[in-house]
PDB file of C-alpha atoms in Angstrom:
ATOM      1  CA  UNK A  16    -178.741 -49.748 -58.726  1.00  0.00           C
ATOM      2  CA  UNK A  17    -179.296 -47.432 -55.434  1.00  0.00           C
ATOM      3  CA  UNK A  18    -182.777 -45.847 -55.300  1.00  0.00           C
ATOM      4  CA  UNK A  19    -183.038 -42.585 -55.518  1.00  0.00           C
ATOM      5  CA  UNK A  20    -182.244 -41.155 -51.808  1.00  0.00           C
ATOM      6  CA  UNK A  21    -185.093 -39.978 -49.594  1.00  0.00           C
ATOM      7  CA  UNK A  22    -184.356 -36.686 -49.549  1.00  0.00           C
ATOM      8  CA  UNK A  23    -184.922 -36.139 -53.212  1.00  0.00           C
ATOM      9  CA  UNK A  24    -188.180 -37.089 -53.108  1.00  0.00           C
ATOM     10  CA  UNK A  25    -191.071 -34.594 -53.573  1.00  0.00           C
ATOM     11  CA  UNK A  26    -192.216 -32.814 -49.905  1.00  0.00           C
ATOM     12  CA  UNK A  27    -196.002 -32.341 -50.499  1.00  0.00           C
ATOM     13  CA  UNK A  28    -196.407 -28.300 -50.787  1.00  0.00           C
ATOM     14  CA  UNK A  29    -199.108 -27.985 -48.295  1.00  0.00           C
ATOM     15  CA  UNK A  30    -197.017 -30.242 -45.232  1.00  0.00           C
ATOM     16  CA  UNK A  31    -193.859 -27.530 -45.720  1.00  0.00           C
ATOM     17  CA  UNK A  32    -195.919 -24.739 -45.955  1.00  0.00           C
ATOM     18  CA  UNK A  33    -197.954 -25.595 -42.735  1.00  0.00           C
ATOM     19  CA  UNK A  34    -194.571 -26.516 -41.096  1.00  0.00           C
ATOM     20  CA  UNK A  35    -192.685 -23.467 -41.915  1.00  0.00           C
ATOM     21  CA  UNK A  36    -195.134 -21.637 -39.943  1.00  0.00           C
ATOM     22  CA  UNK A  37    -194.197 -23.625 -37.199  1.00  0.00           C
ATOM     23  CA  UNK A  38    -190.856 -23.774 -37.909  1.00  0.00           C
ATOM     24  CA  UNK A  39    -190.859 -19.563 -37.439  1.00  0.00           C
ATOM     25  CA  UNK A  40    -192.437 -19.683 -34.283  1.00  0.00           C
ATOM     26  CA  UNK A  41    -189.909 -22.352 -33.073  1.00  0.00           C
ATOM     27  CA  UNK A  42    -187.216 -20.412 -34.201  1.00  0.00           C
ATOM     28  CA  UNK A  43    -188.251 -17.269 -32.326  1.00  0.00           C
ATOM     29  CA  UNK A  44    -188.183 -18.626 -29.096  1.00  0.00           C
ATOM     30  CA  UNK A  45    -185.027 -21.496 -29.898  1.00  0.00           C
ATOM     31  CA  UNK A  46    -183.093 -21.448 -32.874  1.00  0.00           C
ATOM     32  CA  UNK A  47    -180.695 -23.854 -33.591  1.00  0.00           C
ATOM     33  CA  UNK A  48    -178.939 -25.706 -36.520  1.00  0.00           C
ATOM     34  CA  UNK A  49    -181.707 -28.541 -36.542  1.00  0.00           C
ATOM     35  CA  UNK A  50    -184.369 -26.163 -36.894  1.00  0.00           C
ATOM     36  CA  UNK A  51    -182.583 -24.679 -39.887  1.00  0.00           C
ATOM     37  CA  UNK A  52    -182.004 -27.731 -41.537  1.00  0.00           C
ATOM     38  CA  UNK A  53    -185.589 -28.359 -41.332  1.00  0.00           C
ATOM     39  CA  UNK A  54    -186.243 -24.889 -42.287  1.00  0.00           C
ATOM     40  CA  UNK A  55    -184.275 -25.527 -45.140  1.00  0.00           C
ATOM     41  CA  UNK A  56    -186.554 -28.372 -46.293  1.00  0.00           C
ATOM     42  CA  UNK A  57    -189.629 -26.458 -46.044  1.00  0.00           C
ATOM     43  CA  UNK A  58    -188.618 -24.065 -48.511  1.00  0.00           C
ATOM     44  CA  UNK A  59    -187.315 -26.335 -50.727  1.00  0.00           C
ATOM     45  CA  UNK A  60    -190.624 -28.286 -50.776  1.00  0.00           C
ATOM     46  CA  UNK A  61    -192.172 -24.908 -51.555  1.00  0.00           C
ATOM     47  CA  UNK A  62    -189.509 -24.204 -54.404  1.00  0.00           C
ATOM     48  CA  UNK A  63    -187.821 -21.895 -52.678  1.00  0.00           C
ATOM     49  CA  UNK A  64    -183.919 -22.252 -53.568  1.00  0.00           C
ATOM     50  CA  UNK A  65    -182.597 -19.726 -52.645  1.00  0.00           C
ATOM     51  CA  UNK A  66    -184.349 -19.234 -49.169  1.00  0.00           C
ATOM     52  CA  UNK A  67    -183.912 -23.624 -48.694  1.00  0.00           C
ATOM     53  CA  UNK A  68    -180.046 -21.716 -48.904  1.00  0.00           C
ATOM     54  CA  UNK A  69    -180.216 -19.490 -46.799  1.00  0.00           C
ATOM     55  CA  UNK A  70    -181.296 -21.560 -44.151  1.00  0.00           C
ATOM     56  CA  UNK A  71    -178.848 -23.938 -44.746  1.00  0.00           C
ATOM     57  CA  UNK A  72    -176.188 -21.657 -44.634  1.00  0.00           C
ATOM     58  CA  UNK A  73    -177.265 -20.464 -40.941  1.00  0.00           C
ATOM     59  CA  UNK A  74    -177.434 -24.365 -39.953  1.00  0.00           C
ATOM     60  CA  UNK A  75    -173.891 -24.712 -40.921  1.00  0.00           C
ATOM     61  CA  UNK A  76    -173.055 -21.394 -39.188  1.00  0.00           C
ATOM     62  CA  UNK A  77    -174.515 -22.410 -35.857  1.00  0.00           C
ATOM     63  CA  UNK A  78    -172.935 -25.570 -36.254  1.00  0.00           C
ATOM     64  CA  UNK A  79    -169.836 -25.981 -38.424  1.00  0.00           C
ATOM     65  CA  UNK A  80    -169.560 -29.478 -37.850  1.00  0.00           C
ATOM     66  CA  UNK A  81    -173.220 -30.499 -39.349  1.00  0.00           C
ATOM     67  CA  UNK A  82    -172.871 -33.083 -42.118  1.00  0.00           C
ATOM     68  CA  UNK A  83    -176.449 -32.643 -43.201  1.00  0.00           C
ATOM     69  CA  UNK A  84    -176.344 -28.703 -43.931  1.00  0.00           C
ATOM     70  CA  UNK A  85    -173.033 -29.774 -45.634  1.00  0.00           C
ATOM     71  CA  UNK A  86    -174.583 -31.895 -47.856  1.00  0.00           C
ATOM     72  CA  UNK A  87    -177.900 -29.987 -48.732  1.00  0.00           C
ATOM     73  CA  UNK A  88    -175.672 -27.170 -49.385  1.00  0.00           C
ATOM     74  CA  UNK A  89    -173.023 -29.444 -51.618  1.00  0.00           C
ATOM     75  CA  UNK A  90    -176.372 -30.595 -53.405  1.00  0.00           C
ATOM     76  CA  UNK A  91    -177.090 -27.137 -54.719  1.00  0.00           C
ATOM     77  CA  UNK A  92    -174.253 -26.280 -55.389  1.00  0.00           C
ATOM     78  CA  UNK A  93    -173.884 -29.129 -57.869  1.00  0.00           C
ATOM     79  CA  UNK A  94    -177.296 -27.992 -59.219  1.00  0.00           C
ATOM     80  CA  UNK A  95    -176.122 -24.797 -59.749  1.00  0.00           C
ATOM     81  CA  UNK A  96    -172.878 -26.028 -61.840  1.00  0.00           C
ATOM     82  CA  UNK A  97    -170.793 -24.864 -58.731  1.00  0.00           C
ATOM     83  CA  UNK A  98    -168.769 -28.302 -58.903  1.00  0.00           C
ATOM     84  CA  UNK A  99    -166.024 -27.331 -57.103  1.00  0.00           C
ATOM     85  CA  UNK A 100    -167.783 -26.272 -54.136  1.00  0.00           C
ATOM     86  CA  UNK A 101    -169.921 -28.451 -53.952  1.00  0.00           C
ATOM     87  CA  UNK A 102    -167.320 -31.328 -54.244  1.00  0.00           C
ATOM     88  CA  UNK A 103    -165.637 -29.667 -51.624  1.00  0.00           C
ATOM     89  CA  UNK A 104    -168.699 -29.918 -48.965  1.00  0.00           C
ATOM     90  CA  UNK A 105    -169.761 -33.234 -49.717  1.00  0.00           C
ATOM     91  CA  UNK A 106    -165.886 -34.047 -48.757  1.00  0.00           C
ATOM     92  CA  UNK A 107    -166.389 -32.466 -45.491  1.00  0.00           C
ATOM     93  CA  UNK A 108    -169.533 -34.047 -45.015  1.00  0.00           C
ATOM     94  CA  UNK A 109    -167.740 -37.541 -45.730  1.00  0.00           C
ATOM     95  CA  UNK A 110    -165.144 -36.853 -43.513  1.00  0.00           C
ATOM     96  CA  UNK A 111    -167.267 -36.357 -40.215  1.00  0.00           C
ATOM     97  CA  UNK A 112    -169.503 -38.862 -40.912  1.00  0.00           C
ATOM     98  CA  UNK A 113    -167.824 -41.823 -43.712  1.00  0.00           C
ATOM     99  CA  UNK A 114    -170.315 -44.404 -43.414  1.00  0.00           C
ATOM    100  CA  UNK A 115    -173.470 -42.673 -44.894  1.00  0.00           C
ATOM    101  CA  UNK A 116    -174.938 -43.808 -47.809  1.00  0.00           C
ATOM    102  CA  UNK A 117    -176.191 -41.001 -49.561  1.00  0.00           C
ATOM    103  CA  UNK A 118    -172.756 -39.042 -48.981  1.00  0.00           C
ATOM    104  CA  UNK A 119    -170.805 -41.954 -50.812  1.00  0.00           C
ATOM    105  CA  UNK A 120    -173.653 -42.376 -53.725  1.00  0.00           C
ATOM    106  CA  UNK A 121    -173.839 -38.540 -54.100  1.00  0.00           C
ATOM    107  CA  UNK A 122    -170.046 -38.334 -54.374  1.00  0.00           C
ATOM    108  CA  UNK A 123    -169.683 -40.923 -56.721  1.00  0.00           C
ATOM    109  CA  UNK A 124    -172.124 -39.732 -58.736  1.00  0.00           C
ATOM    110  CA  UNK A 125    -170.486 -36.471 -59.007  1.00  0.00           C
ATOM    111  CA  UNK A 126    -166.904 -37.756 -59.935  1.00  0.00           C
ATOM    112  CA  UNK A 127    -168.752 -39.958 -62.530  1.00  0.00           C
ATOM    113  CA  UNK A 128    -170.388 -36.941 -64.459  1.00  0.00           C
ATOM    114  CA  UNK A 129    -167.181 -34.904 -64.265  1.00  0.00           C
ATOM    115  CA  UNK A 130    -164.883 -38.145 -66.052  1.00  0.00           C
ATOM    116  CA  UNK A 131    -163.537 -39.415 -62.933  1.00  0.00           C
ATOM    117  CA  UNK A 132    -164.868 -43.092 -63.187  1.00  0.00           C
ATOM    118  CA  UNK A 133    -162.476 -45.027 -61.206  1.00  0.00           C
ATOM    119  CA  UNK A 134    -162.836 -42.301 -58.291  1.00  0.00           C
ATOM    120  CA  UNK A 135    -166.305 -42.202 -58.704  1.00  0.00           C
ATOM    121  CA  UNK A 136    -167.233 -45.974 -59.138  1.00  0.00           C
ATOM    122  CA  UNK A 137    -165.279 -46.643 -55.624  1.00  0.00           C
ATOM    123  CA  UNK A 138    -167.352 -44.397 -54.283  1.00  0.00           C
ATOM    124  CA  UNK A 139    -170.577 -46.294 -55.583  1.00  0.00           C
ATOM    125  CA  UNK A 140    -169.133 -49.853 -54.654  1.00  0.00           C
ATOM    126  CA  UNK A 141    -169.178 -48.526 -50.899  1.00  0.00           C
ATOM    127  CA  UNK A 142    -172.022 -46.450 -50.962  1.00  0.00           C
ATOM    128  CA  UNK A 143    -174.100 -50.258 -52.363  1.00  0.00           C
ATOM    129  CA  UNK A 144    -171.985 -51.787 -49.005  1.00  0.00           C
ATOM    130  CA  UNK A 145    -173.268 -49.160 -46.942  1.00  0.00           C
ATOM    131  CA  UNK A 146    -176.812 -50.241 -48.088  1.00  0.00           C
ATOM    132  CA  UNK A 147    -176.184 -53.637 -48.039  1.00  0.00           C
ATOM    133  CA  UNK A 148    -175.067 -53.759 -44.655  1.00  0.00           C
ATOM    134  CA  UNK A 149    -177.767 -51.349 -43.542  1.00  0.00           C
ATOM    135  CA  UNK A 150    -180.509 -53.672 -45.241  1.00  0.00           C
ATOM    136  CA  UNK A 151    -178.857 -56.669 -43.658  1.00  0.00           C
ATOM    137  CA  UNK A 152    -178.511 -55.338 -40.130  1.00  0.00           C
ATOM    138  CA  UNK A 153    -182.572 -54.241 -40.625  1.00  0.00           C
ATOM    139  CA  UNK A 154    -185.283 -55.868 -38.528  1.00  0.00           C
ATOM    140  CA  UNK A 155    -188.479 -56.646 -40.811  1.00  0.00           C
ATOM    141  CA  UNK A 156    -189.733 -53.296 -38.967  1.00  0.00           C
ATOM    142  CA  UNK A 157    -186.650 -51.209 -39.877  1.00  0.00           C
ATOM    143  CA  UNK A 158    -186.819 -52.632 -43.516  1.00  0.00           C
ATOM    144  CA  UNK A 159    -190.306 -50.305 -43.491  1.00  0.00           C
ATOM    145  CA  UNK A 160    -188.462 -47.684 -42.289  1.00  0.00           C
ATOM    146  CA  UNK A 161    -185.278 -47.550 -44.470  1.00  0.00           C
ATOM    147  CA  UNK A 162    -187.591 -46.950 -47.508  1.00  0.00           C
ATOM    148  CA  UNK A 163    -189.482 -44.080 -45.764  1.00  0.00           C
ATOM    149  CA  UNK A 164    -188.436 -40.759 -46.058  1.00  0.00           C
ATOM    150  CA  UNK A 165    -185.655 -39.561 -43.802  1.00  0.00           C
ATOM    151  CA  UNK A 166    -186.061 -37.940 -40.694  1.00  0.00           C
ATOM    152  CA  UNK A 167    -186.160 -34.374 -41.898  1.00  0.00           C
ATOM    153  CA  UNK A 168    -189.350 -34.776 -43.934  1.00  0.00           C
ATOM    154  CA  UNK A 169    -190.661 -37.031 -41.654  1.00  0.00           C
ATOM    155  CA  UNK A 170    -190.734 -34.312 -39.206  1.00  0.00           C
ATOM    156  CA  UNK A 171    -191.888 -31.548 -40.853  1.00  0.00           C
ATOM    157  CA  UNK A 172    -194.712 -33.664 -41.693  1.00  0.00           C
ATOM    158  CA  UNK A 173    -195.348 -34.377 -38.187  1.00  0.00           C
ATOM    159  CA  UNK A 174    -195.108 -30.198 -37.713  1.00  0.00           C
ATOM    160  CA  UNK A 175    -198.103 -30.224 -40.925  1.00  0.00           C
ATOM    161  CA  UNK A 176    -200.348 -32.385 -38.397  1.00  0.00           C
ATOM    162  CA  UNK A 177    -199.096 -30.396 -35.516  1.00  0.00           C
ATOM    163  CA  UNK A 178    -200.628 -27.165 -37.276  1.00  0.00           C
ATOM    164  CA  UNK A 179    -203.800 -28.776 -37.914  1.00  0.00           C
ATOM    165  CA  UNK A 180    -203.833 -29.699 -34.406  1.00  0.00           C
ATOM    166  CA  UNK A 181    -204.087 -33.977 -35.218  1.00  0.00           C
ATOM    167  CA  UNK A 182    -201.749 -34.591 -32.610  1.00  0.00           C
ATOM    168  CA  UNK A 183    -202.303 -38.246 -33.049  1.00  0.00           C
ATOM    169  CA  UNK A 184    -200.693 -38.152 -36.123  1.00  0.00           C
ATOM    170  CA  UNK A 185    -198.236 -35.771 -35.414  1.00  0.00           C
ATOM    171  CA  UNK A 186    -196.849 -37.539 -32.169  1.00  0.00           C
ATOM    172  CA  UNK A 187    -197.066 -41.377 -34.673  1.00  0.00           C
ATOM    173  CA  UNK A 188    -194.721 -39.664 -36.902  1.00  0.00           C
ATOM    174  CA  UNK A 189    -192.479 -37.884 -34.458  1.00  0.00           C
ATOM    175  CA  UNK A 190    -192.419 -41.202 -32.619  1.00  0.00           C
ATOM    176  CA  UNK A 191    -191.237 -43.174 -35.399  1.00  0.00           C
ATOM    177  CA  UNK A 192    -188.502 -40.483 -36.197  1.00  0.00           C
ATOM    178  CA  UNK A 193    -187.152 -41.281 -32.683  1.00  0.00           C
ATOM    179  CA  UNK A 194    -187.415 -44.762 -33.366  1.00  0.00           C
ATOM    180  CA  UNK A 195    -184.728 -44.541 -36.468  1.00  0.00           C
ATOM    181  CA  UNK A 196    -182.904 -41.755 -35.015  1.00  0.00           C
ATOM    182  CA  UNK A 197    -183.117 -40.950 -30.910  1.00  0.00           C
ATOM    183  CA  UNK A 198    -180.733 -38.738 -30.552  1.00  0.00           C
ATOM    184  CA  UNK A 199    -182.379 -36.217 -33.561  1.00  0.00           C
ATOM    185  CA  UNK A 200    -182.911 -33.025 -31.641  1.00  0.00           C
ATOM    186  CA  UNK A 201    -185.992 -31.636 -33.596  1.00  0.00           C
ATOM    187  CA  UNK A 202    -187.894 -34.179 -33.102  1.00  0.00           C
ATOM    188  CA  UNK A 203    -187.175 -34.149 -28.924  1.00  0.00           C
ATOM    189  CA  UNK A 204    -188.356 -30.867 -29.030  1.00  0.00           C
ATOM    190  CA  UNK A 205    -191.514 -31.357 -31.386  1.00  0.00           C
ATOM    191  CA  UNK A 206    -192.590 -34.808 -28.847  1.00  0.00           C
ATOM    192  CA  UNK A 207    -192.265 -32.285 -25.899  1.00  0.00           C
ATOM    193  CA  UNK A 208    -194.164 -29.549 -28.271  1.00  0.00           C
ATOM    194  CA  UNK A 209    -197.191 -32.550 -29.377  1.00  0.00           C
ATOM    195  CA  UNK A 210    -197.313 -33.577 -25.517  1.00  0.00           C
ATOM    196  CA  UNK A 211    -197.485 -30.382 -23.736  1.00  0.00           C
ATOM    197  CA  UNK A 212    -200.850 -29.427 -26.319  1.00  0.00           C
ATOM    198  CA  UNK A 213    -202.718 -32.762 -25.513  1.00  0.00           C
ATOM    199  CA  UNK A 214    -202.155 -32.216 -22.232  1.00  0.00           C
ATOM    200  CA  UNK A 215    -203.424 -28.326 -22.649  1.00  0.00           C
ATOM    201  CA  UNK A 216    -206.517 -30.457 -24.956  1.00  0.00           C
ATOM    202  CA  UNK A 217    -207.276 -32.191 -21.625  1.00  0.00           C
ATOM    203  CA  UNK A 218    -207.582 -29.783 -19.353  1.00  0.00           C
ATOM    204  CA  UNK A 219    -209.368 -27.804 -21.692  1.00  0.00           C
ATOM    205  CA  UNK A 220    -211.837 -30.433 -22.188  1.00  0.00           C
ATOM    206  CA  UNK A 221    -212.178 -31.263 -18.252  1.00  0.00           C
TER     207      UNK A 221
END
């Protein structure tokens, strides 16, 4: 049986709401669909549906072609009983990026609930490949990372730490991020963000 995917697991309601108050100030200066996505999170974490929406919906505007505010938005949709939409995303989402887990699981799961079983349970024999291979392809290291949360919470708990100004922890977290995932833009920009204070720490402190 497929765990449960990282992003459904609880975001601890202090971390979002420190990093939504960095995610506005980011967003003043640079918006972009990454930011939004993240954005999105924060609210979420805070129980904030329909604003987690929102900010979904302005990630997928800036970007049409981003998988990830496709399938956050195809999630609550489903929630919300909107089946048909959300069906509809998480086939988009599938389509510009087929060999994601959590796309395949999610789908499958869906066509399951709604009687499709033979659709569905195709679906959940390649999302368990997807893992498979993902688990076999791991080094011992990236075994510890595949059951850590994904990169989005990862980094808004790196922006929590930022807040609080333990840029240690912020730039270990960010750090690993890039490990899993280099080319993830928000957590470029939050490295460049941690570095440029420690090095503002410094010179304050000389």
């Amino acid at each position: 049986v497929l765990r449960r995917h990282a992003y459904q697991e609880a975001m601890p309601l202090g971390a979002a709401a420190e990093a939504e108050e960095y995610l506005q100030e980011l967003l003043t200066n640079s918006p972009g669909s990454a930011a939004y996505l993240l954005l999105g999170q924060c609210r979420l974490g805070q129980g904030d549906i329909a604003g987690a929406e929102q900010a979904w919906e302005h990630a997928l505007q800036l970007d049409p072609r981003s998988a990830d505010a496709m399938f956050e938005l195809a999630r609550l949709s489903l929630q919300a009983g909107n089946t048909e939409r959300g069906l509809e995303l998480l086939r988009r989402a599938r389509e510009l990026v087929p060999d994601r887990m959590e796309f395949e699981y999610t789908l499958g799961q869906t066509l399951v609930r709604l009687g499709r079983n033979e659709e569905g349970q195709q679906h959940l024999r390649a999302a368990e490949r997807l893992r498979d291979a993902r688990e076999r392809n791991a080094s011992k290291h990236d075994l510890v990372a595949f059951s850590a949360p994904g990169p989005q919470r990862r980094t808004i708990l790196a922006m929590a730490a930022l807040r609080e100004q333990n840029y240690e922890a912020a730039e270990a977290l960010v750090r690993a991020v890039l490990q899993d995932h280099p080319d993830y833009p928000a957590a470029q920009d939050l490295l460049q963000e941690i570095q440029t204070r420690q090095q503002q720490r410094t010179s304050r402190d000389e």
